[in-house]
mmCIF file with all atom_site columns, C-alpha atoms in Angstrom:
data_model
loop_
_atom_site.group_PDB
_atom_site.id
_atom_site.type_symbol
_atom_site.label_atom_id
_atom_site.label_alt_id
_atom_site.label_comp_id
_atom_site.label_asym_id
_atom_site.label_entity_id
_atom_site.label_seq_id
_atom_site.pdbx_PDB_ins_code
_atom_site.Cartn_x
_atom_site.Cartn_y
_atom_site.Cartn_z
_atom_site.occupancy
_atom_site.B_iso_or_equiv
_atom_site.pdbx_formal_charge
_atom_site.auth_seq_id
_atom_site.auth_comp_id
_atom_site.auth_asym_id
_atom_site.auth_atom_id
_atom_site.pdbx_PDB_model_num
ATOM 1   C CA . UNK A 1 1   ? 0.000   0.000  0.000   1.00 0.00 ? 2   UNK A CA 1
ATOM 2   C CA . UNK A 1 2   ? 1.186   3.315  -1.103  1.00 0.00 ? 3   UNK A CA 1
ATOM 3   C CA . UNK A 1 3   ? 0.759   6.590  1.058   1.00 0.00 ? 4   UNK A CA 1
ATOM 4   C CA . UNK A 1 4   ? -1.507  9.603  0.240   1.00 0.00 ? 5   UNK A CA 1
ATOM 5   C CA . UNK A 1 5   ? 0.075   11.901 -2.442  1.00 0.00 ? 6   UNK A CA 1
ATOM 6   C CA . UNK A 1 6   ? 0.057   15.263 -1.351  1.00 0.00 ? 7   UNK A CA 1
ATOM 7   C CA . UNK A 1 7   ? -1.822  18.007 -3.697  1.00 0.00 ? 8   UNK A CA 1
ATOM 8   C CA . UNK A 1 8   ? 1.256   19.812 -3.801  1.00 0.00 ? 9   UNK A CA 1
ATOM 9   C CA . UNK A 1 9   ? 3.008   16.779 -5.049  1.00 0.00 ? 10  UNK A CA 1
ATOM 10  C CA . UNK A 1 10  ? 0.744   16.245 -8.200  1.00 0.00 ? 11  UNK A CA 1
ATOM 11  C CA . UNK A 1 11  ? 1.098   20.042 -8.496  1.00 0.00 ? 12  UNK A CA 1
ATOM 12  C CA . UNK A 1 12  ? 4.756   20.118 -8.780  1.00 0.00 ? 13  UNK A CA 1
ATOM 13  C CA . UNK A 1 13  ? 4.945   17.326 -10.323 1.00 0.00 ? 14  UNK A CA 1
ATOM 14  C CA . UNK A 1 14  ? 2.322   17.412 -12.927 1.00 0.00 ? 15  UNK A CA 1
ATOM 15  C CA . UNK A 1 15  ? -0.158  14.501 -12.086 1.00 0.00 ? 16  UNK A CA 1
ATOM 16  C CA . UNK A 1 16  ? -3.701  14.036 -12.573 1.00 0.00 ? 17  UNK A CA 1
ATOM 17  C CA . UNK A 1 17  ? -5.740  15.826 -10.056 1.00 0.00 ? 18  UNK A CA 1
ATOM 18  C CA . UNK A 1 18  ? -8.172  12.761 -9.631  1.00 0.00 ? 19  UNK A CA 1
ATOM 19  C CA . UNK A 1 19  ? -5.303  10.349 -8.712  1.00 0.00 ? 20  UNK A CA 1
ATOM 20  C CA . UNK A 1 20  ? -2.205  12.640 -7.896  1.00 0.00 ? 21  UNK A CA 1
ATOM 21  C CA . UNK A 1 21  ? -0.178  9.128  -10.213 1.00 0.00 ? 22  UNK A CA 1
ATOM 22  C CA . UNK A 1 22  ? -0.652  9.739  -13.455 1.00 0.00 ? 23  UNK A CA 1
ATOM 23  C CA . UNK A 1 23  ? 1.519   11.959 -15.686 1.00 0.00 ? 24  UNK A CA 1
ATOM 24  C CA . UNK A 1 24  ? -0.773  14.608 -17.367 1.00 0.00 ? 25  UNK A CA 1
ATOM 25  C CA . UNK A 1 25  ? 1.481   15.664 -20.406 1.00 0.00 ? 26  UNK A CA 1
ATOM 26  C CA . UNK A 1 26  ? 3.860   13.715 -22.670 1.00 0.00 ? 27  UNK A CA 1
ATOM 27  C CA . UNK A 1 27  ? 7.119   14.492 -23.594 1.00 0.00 ? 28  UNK A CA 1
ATOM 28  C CA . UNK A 1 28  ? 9.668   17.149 -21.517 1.00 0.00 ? 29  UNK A CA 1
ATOM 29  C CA . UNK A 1 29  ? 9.072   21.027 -20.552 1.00 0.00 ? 30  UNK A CA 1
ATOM 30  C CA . UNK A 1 30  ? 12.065  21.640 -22.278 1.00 0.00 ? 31  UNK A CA 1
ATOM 31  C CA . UNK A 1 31  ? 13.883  19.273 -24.850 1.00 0.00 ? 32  UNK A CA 1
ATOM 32  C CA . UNK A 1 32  ? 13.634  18.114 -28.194 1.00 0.00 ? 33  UNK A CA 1
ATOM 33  C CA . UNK A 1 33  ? 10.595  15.795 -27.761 1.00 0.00 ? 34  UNK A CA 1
ATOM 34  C CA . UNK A 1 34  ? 7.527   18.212 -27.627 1.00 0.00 ? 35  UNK A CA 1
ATOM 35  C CA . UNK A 1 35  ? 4.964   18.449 -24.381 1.00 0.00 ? 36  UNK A CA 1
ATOM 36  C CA . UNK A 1 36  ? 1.603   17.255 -24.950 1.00 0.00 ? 37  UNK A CA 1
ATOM 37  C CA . UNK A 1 37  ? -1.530  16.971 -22.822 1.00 0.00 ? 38  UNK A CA 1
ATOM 38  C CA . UNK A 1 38  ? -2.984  13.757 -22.659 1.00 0.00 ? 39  UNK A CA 1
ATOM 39  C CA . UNK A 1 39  ? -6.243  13.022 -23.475 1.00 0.00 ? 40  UNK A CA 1
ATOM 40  C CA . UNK A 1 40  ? -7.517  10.824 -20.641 1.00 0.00 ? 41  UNK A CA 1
ATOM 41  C CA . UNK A 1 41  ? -5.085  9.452  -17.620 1.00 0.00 ? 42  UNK A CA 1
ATOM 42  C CA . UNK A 1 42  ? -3.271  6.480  -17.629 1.00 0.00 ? 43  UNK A CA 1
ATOM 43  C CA . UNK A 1 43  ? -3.654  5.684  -13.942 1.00 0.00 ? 44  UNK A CA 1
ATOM 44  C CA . UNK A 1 44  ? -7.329  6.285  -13.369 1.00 0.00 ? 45  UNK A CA 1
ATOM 45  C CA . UNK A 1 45  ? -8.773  7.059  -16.808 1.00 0.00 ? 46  UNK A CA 1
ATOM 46  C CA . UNK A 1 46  ? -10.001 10.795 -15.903 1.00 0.00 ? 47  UNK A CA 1
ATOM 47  C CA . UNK A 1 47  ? -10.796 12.534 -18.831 1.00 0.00 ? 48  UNK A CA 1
ATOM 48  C CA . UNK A 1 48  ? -8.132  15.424 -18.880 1.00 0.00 ? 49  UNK A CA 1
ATOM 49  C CA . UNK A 1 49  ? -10.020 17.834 -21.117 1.00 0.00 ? 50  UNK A CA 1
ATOM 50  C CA . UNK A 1 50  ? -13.272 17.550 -19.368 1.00 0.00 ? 51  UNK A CA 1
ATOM 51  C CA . UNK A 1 51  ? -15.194 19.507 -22.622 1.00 0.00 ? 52  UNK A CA 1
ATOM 52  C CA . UNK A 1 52  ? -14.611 20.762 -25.554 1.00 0.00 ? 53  UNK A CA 1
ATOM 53  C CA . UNK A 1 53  ? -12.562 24.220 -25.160 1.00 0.00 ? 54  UNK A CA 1
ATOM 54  C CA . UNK A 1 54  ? -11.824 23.638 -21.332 1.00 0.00 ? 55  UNK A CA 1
ATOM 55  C CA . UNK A 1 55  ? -8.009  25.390 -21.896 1.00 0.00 ? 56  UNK A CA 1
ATOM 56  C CA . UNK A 1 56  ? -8.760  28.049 -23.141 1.00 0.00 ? 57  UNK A CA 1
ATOM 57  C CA . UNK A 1 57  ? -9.170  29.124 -19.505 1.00 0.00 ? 58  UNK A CA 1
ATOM 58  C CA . UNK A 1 58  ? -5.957  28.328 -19.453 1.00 0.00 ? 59  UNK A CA 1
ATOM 59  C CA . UNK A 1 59  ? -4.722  31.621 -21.418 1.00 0.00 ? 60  UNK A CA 1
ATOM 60  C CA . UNK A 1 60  ? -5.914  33.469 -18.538 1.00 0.00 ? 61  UNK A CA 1
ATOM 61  C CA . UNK A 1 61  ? -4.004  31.729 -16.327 1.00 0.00 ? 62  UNK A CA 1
ATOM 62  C CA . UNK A 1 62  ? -1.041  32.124 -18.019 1.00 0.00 ? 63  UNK A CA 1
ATOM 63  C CA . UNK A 1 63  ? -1.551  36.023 -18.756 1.00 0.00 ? 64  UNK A CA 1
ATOM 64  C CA . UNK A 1 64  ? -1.551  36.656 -15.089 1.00 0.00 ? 65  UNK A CA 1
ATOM 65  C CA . UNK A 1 65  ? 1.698   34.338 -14.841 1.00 0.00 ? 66  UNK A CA 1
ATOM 66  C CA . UNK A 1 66  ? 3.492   35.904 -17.930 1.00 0.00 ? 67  UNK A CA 1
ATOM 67  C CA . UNK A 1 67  ? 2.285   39.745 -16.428 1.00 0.00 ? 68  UNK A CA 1
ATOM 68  C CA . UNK A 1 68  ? 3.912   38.448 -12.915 1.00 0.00 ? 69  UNK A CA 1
ATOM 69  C CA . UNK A 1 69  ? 7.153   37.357 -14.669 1.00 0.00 ? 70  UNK A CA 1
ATOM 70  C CA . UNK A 1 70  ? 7.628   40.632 -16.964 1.00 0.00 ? 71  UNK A CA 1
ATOM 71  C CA . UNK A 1 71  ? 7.342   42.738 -13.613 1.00 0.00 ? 72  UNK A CA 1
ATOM 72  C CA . UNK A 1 72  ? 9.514   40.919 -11.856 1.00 0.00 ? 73  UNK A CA 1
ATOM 73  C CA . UNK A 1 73  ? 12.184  40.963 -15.378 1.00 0.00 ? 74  UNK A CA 1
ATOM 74  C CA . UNK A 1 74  ? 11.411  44.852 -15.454 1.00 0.00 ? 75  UNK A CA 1
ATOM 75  C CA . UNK A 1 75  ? 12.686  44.849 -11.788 1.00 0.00 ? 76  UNK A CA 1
ATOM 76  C CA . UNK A 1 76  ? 15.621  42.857 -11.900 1.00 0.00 ? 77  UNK A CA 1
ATOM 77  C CA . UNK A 1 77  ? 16.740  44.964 -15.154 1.00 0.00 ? 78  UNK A CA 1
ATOM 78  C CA . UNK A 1 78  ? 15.777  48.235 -13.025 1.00 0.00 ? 79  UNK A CA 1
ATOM 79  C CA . UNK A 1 79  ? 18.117  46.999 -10.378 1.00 0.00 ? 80  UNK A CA 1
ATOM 80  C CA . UNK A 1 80  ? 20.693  46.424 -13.218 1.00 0.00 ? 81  UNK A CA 1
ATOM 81  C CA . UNK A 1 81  ? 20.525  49.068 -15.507 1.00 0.00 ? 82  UNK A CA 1
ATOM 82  C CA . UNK A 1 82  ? 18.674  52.198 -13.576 1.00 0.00 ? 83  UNK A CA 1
ATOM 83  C CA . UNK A 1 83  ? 15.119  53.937 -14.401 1.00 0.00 ? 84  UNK A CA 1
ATOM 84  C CA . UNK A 1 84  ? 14.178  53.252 -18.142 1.00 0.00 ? 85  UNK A CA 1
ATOM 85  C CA . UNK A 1 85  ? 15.207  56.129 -20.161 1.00 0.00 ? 86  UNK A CA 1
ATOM 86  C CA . UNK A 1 86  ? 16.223  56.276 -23.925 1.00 0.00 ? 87  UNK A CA 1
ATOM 87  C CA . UNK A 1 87  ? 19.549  55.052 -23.016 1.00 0.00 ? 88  UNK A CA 1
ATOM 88  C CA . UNK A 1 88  ? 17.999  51.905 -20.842 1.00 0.00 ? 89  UNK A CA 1
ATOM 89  C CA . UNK A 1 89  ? 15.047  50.921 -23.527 1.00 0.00 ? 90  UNK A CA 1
ATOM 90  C CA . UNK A 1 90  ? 16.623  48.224 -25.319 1.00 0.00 ? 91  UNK A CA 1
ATOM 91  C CA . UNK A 1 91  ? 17.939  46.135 -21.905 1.00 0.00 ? 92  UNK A CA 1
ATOM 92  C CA . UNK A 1 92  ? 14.261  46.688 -20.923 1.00 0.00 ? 93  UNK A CA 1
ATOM 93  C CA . UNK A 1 93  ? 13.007  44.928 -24.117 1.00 0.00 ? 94  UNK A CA 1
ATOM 94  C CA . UNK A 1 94  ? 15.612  42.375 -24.295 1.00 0.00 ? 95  UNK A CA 1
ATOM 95  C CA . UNK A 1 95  ? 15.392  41.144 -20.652 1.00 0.00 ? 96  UNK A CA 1
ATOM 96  C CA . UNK A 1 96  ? 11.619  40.882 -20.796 1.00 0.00 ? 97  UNK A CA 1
ATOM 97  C CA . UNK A 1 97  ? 11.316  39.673 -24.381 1.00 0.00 ? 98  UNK A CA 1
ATOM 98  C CA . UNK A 1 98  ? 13.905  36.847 -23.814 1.00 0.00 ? 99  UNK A CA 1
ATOM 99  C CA . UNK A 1 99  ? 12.149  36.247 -20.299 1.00 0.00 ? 100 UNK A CA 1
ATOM 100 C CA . UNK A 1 100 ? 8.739   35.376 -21.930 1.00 0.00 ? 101 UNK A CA 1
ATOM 101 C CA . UNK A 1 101 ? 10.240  32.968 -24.707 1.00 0.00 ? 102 UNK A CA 1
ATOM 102 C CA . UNK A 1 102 ? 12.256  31.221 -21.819 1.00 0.00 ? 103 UNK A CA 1
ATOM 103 C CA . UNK A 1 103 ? 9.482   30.701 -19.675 1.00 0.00 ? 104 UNK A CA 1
ATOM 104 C CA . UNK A 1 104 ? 6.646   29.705 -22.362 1.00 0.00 ? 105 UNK A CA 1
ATOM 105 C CA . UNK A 1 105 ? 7.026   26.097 -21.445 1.00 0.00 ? 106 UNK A CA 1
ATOM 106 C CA . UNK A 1 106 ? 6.855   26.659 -17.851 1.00 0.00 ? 107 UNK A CA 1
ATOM 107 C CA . UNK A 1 107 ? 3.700   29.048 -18.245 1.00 0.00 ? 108 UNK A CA 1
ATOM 108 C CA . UNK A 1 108 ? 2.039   26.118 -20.749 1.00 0.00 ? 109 UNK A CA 1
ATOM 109 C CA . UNK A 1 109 ? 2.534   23.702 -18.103 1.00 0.00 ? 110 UNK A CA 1
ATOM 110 C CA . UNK A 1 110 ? 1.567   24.988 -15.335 1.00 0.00 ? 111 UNK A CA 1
ATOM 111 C CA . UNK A 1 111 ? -1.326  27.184 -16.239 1.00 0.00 ? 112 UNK A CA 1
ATOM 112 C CA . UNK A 1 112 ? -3.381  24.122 -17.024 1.00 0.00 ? 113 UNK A CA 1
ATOM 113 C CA . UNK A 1 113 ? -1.946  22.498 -13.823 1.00 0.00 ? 114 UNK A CA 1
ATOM 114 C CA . UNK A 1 114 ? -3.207  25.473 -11.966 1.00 0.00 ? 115 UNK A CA 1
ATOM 115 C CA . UNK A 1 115 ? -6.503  25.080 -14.270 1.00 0.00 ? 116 UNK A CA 1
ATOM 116 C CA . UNK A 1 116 ? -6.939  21.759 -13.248 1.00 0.00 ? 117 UNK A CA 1
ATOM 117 C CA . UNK A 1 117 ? -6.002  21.634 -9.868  1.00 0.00 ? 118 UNK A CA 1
ATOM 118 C CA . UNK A 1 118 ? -6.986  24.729 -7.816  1.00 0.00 ? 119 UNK A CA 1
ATOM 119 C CA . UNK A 1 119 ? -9.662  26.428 -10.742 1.00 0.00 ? 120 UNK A CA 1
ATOM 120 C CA . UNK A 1 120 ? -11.752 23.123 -11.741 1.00 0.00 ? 121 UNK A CA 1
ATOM 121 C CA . UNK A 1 121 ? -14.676 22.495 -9.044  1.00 0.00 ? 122 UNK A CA 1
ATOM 122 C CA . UNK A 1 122 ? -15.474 19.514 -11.086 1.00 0.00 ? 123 UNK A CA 1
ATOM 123 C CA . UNK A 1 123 ? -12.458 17.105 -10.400 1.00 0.00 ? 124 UNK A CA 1
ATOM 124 C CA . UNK A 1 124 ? -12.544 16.005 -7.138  1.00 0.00 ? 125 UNK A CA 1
ATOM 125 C CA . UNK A 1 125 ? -9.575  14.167 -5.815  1.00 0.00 ? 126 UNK A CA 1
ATOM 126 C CA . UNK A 1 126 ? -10.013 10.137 -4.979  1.00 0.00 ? 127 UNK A CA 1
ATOM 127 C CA . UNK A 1 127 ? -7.515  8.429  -2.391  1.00 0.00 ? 128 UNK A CA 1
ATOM 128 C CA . UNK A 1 128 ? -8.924  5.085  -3.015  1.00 0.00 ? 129 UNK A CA 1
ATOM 129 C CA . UNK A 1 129 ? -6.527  5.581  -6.479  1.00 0.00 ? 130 UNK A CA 1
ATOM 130 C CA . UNK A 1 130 ? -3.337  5.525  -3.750  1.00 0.00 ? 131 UNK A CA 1
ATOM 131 C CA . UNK A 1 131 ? -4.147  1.659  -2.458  1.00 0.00 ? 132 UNK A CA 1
#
């Protein structure tokens, strides 16, 4: 018998929120072989999409995350470079241009984690998957 999986756990780790076991995407967050979202789970068959369109809820999610990480880019470069000014524009563009294309993977990811885990009423968490 396996313990309880904690909800921070699946979270981290990207596992169904019905089962906290199975893997929701394929493939790595960053690499050659490309993430996908599975359809249904492998562990306790949960349908992972639960209708038609369900992600794009998702987009929100990750426009608050991507508006987080360019404010905290714009600080770190303020701490680096000074106020913007004329002078200061193109570090400003750079840092938070570059900081967005590094962290799309991340923000894919984990918006529809955060989607599915702490925004979807509808998937309730079973511990009779952890026996």
């Amino acid at each position: 018998m396996q313990g309880q999986t904690s909800k921070l756990y699946a979270i981290v780790h990207c596992k169904c929120p019905h089962c906290r076991r199975g893997s929701i995407f394929t493939g790595t967050m960053y690499g050659w072989n490309i993430q996908h979202t599975k359809e249904i789970c492998g562990h306790c068959a949960q349908r992972i999409e639960i209708e038609p369109g369900y992600f794009y809820a998702a987009m929100y999610v990750s426009y608050a995350m991507n508006v987080i990480e360019m404010l905290l880019a714009s600080f770190i470069t303020y701490l680096f470079f000074g106020p913007l000014t004329d002078a200061t524009f193109w570090h400003y563009l750079i840092v938070i241009f570059a900081g967005c294309f590094i962290l799309y993977p991340f923000n894919y990811r984990y918006s529809r984690i955060i989607l599915l885990h702490i925004l979807s009423p509808n998937i309730k968490y079973k511990p009779y998957y952890d026996k």
